[in-house]
C-alpha atoms as a PDB file:
ATOM      1  CA  MET A   1     188.450  45.297   4.057  1.00  0.00           C
ATOM      2  CA  SER A   2     185.986  42.420   3.914  1.00  0.00           C
ATOM      3  CA  GLY A   3     188.524  40.161   5.696  1.00  0.00           C
ATOM      4  CA  TYR A   4     188.611  42.659   8.552  1.00  0.00           C
ATOM      5  CA  LEU A   5     184.829  42.652   8.926  1.00  0.00           C
ATOM      6  CA  SER A   6     184.568  38.878   8.734  1.00  0.00           C
ATOM      7  CA  HIS A   7     186.842  38.508  11.763  1.00  0.00           C
ATOM      8  CA  GLN A   8     184.976  40.890  14.024  1.00  0.00           C
ATOM      9  CA  VAL A   9     183.007  39.370  16.836  1.00  0.00           C
ATOM     10  CA  LEU A  10     179.799  40.934  18.013  1.00  0.00           C
ATOM     11  CA  LEU A  11     179.572  40.639  21.774  1.00  0.00           C
ATOM     12  CA  LEU A  12     176.173  41.191  23.314  1.00  0.00           C
ATOM     13  CA  GLU A  13     176.064  41.798  27.004  1.00  0.00           C
ATOM     14  CA  TRP A  14     172.971  40.723  28.915  1.00  0.00           C
ATOM     15  CA  ARG A  15     171.988  43.186  31.597  1.00  0.00           C
ATOM     16  CA  GLU A  16     169.190  43.433  34.094  1.00  0.00           C
ATOM     17  CA  PRO A  17     166.670  46.174  33.316  1.00  0.00           C
ATOM     18  CA  MET A  18     167.683  49.434  34.950  1.00  0.00           C
ATOM     19  CA  PHE A  19     164.187  50.131  36.269  1.00  0.00           C
ATOM     20  CA  LYS A  20     161.827  47.392  37.413  1.00  0.00           C
ATOM     21  CA  SER A  21     159.297  49.613  39.149  1.00  0.00           C
ATOM     22  CA  ILE A  22     158.410  53.066  37.809  1.00  0.00           C
ATOM     23  CA  LEU A  23     156.007  55.485  39.461  1.00  0.00           C
ATOM     24  CA  VAL A  24     154.188  58.060  37.327  1.00  0.00           C
ATOM     25  CA  PRO A  25     152.243  60.582  39.426  1.00  0.00           C
ATOM     26  CA  VAL A  26     149.500  62.148  37.311  1.00  0.00           C
ATOM     27  CA  ASN A  27     147.285  65.187  37.760  1.00  0.00           C
ATOM     28  CA  PHE A  28     145.388  64.988  34.446  1.00  0.00           C
ATOM     29  CA  THR A  29     147.079  67.852  32.645  1.00  0.00           C
ATOM     30  CA  ASP A  30     147.994  67.832  28.964  1.00  0.00           C
ATOM     31  CA  THR A  31     151.576  66.799  29.768  1.00  0.00           C
ATOM     32  CA  ASP A  32     150.676  63.599  31.640  1.00  0.00           C
ATOM     33  CA  ARG A  33     150.608  61.556  28.444  1.00  0.00           C
ATOM     34  CA  ALA A  34     154.218  62.572  27.717  1.00  0.00           C
ATOM     35  CA  ALA A  35     155.304  61.368  31.169  1.00  0.00           C
ATOM     36  CA  VAL A  36     153.493  58.057  30.655  1.00  0.00           C
ATOM     37  CA  GLU A  37     155.161  57.599  27.249  1.00  0.00           C
ATOM     38  CA  VAL A  38     158.620  58.318  28.680  1.00  0.00           C
ATOM     39  CA  ALA A  39     158.000  55.861  31.512  1.00  0.00           C
ATOM     40  CA  ARG A  40     156.793  53.233  29.026  1.00  0.00           C
ATOM     41  CA  ASP A  41     159.972  53.658  26.986  1.00  0.00           C
ATOM     42  CA  LEU A  42     162.106  53.228  30.114  1.00  0.00           C
ATOM     43  CA  ALA A  43     160.141  50.213  31.318  1.00  0.00           C
ATOM     44  CA  THR A  44     162.139  47.383  29.817  1.00  0.00           C
ATOM     45  CA  GLY A  45     161.812  43.766  30.774  1.00  0.00           C
ATOM     46  CA  ASP A  46     158.813  41.518  31.191  1.00  0.00           C
ATOM     47  CA  ASP A  47     158.592  41.971  34.939  1.00  0.00           C
ATOM     48  CA  CYS A  48     158.633  45.772  34.892  1.00  0.00           C
ATOM     49  CA  LYS A  49     155.809  47.459  36.765  1.00  0.00           C
ATOM     50  CA  LEU A  50     154.469  50.894  35.864  1.00  0.00           C
ATOM     51  CA  THR A  51     152.257  52.549  38.483  1.00  0.00           C
ATOM     52  CA  LEU A  52     150.025  55.500  37.665  1.00  0.00           C
ATOM     53  CA  LEU A  53     149.337  57.405  40.877  1.00  0.00           C
ATOM     54  CA  HIS A  54     146.914  60.234  41.509  1.00  0.00           C
ATOM     55  CA  VAL A  55     146.834  61.991  44.866  1.00  0.00           C
ATOM     56  CA  ILE A  56     143.617  63.744  45.789  1.00  0.00           C
ATOM     57  CA  GLU A  57     144.633  66.711  47.892  1.00  0.00           C
ATOM     58  CA  THR A  58     142.871  66.682  51.235  1.00  0.00           C
ATOM     59  CA  ILE A  59     141.681  69.746  53.082  1.00  0.00           C
ATOM     60  CA  ARG A  60     143.856  70.408  56.091  1.00  0.00           C
ATOM     61  CA  ASP A  61     142.341  70.292  59.573  1.00  0.00           C
ATOM     62  CA  VAL A  62     139.100  68.704  58.346  1.00  0.00           C
ATOM     63  CA  PRO A  63     138.595  64.991  59.118  1.00  0.00           C
ATOM     64  CA  PHE A  64     138.382  62.872  55.972  1.00  0.00           C
ATOM     65  CA  GLU A  65     135.087  61.345  57.108  1.00  0.00           C
ATOM     66  CA  ASP A  66     133.459  64.781  57.220  1.00  0.00           C
ATOM     67  CA  LEU A  67     134.110  65.253  53.510  1.00  0.00           C
ATOM     68  CA  ALA A  68     133.744  61.684  52.210  1.00  0.00           C
ATOM     69  CA  GLU A  69     130.823  62.665  49.973  1.00  0.00           C
ATOM     70  CA  PHE A  70     132.898  65.539  48.582  1.00  0.00           C
ATOM     71  CA  TYR A  71     135.859  63.264  47.776  1.00  0.00           C
ATOM     72  CA  GLN A  72     133.855  60.415  46.213  1.00  0.00           C
ATOM     73  CA  PRO A  73     133.176  62.069  42.807  1.00  0.00           C
ATOM     74  CA  LEU A  74     136.793  63.282  42.706  1.00  0.00           C
ATOM     75  CA  GLU A  75     138.004  59.722  43.134  1.00  0.00           C
ATOM     76  CA  GLN A  76     135.641  58.450  40.429  1.00  0.00           C
ATOM     77  CA  LYS A  77     136.835  61.132  38.012  1.00  0.00           C
ATOM     78  CA  ALA A  78     140.471  60.278  38.854  1.00  0.00           C
ATOM     79  CA  ARG A  79     139.887  56.584  38.140  1.00  0.00           C
ATOM     80  CA  GLU A  80     138.322  57.450  34.776  1.00  0.00           C
ATOM     81  CA  GLY A  81     141.249  59.723  33.912  1.00  0.00           C
ATOM     82  CA  MET A  82     143.791  57.059  34.801  1.00  0.00           C
ATOM     83  CA  ALA A  83     141.956  54.449  32.752  1.00  0.00           C
ATOM     84  CA  ALA A  84     142.240  56.772  29.745  1.00  0.00           C
ATOM     85  CA  LEU A  85     145.975  57.271  30.366  1.00  0.00           C
ATOM     86  CA  ALA A  86     146.527  53.527  30.776  1.00  0.00           C
ATOM     87  CA  GLU A  87     144.534  52.526  27.690  1.00  0.00           C
ATOM     88  CA  PRO A  88     147.422  52.963  25.184  1.00  0.00           C
ATOM     89  CA  LEU A  89     149.551  50.659  27.370  1.00  0.00           C
ATOM     90  CA  VAL A  90     147.170  47.717  26.987  1.00  0.00           C
ATOM     91  CA  GLY A  91     148.823  44.950  25.014  1.00  0.00           C
ATOM     92  CA  GLU A  92     152.339  46.030  25.941  1.00  0.00           C
ATOM     93  CA  SER A  93     154.447  43.673  28.020  1.00  0.00           C
ATOM     94  CA  LEU A  94     154.001  45.838  31.105  1.00  0.00           C
ATOM     95  CA  ASN A  95     152.325  45.337  34.421  1.00  0.00           C
ATOM     96  CA  VAL A  96     150.341  48.585  34.792  1.00  0.00           C
ATOM     97  CA  GLU A  97     148.760  49.513  38.109  1.00  0.00           C
ATOM     98  CA  GLN A  98     146.488  52.452  38.855  1.00  0.00           C
ATOM     99  CA  ARG A  99     146.269  53.935  42.344  1.00  0.00           C
ATOM    100  CA  VAL A 100     144.274  56.779  43.867  1.00  0.00           C
ATOM    101  CA  ILE A 101     145.272  57.954  47.332  1.00  0.00           C
ATOM    102  CA  TYR A 102     144.499  60.937  49.549  1.00  0.00           C
ATOM    103  CA  GLY A 103     146.748  63.455  51.275  1.00  0.00           C
ATOM    104  CA  LYS A 104     149.316  66.129  50.523  1.00  0.00           C
ATOM    105  CA  ARG A 105     150.614  65.485  47.017  1.00  0.00           C
ATOM    106  CA  ALA A 106     154.386  65.781  47.405  1.00  0.00           C
ATOM    107  CA  GLN A 107     154.418  63.898  50.704  1.00  0.00           C
ATOM    108  CA  GLU A 108     152.177  61.109  49.428  1.00  0.00           C
ATOM    109  CA  ILE A 109     154.134  60.665  46.190  1.00  0.00           C
ATOM    110  CA  MET A 110     157.401  60.323  48.095  1.00  0.00           C
ATOM    111  CA  ALA A 111     155.866  58.035  50.734  1.00  0.00           C
ATOM    112  CA  TYR A 112     154.311  55.783  48.089  1.00  0.00           C
ATOM    113  CA  ALA A 113     157.577  55.582  46.163  1.00  0.00           C
ATOM    114  CA  HIS A 114     159.482  54.649  49.306  1.00  0.00           C
ATOM    115  CA  GLN A 115     156.925  52.173  50.696  1.00  0.00           C
ATOM    116  CA  HIS A 116     156.534  50.395  47.353  1.00  0.00           C
ATOM    117  CA  ASP A 117     160.241  50.317  46.509  1.00  0.00           C
ATOM    118  CA  GLN A 118     160.019  52.341  43.299  1.00  0.00           C
ATOM    119  CA  ASP A 119     163.203  52.553  41.212  1.00  0.00           C
ATOM    120  CA  LEU A 120     162.238  55.748  39.383  1.00  0.00           C
ATOM    121  CA  ILE A 121     159.643  58.510  39.527  1.00  0.00           C
ATOM    122  CA  VAL A 122     158.640  60.121  36.218  1.00  0.00           C
ATOM    123  CA  LEU A 123     156.512  63.231  36.544  1.00  0.00           C
ATOM    124  CA  THR A 124     155.734  66.378  34.658  1.00  0.00           C
ATOM    125  CA  ALA A 125     157.146  69.793  35.437  1.00  0.00           C
ATOM    126  CA  ARG A 126     156.243  73.052  33.861  1.00  0.00           C
ATOM    127  CA  PRO A 127     159.151  75.196  32.680  1.00  0.00           C
ATOM    128  CA  PRO A 128     160.073  77.863  35.219  1.00  0.00           C
ATOM    129  CA  ASP A 129     159.170  81.473  34.585  1.00  0.00           C
ATOM    130  CA  PRO A 130     162.480  83.412  34.539  1.00  0.00           C
ATOM    131  CA  GLU A 131     160.687  86.351  36.140  1.00  0.00           C
ATOM    132  CA  ARG A 132     159.552  84.239  39.113  1.00  0.00           C
ATOM    133  CA  MET A 133     162.387  81.776  39.716  1.00  0.00           C
ATOM    134  CA  GLY A 134     161.824  81.747  43.466  1.00  0.00           C
ATOM    135  CA  GLU A 135     158.435  80.092  43.015  1.00  0.00           C
ATOM    136  CA  ILE A 136     159.887  76.986  41.356  1.00  0.00           C
ATOM    137  CA  TRP A 137     160.865  75.455  44.700  1.00  0.00           C
ATOM    138  CA  GLY A 138     157.260  75.353  45.819  1.00  0.00           C
ATOM    139  CA  THR A 139     156.098  73.119  42.985  1.00  0.00           C
ATOM    140  CA  ILE A 140     155.242  69.484  43.609  1.00  0.00           C
ATOM    141  CA  SER A 141     157.651  68.258  40.933  1.00  0.00           C
ATOM    142  CA  HIS A 142     160.632  70.085  42.361  1.00  0.00           C
ATOM    143  CA  GLN A 143     159.859  69.060  45.941  1.00  0.00           C
ATOM    144  CA  VAL A 144     159.709  65.424  44.827  1.00  0.00           C
ATOM    145  CA  ALA A 145     162.867  65.782  42.717  1.00  0.00           C
ATOM    146  CA  ILE A 146     164.845  67.081  45.671  1.00  0.00           C
ATOM    147  CA  LEU A 147     163.469  64.896  48.456  1.00  0.00           C
ATOM    148  CA  ALA A 148     162.632  61.507  46.900  1.00  0.00           C
ATOM    149  CA  HIS A 149     164.677  58.448  47.856  1.00  0.00           C
ATOM    150  CA  CYS A 150     165.068  57.342  44.226  1.00  0.00           C
ATOM    151  CA  PRO A 151     165.937  59.020  40.913  1.00  0.00           C
ATOM    152  CA  VAL A 152     163.345  61.427  39.518  1.00  0.00           C
ATOM    153  CA  LEU A 153     162.887  62.286  35.851  1.00  0.00           C
ATOM    154  CA  LEU A 154     161.064  65.547  35.167  1.00  0.00           C
ATOM    155  CA  VAL A 155     159.284  65.744  31.805  1.00  0.00           C
ATOM    156  CA  LYS A 156     158.568  69.221  30.430  1.00  0.00           C
END
């Protein structure tokens, strides 16, 4: 038996990381940390970029400038929340970016992913209620999962 083991050759195959750019949309719920941890685990390689993105939902038919004072504290709170989510990633061999943008959440997440050439989107999804299955298609996570240009991983 030992002769058999001594003649085996271990062949290691070098491969490029599967994901070089991962987008994690966050909305500051309890499940965001799980999505960030999953994304961190998938982010292999020294040049991998992990982007935390928060979209502040704008009010339709009202010019942004008219509500700038309303949006300012929301943006500040979002930046503080993202800093807290990013803190455990400090010291890891990851390039972590934090972005706050304005608009309709599903549309902005998909547009950002496309414009910034994201390889993967990792976001949270709440489990569907079996009594209200028709409502699942209206959620942000499921809209993004169906319509995004790249793979989407939903974390429950």
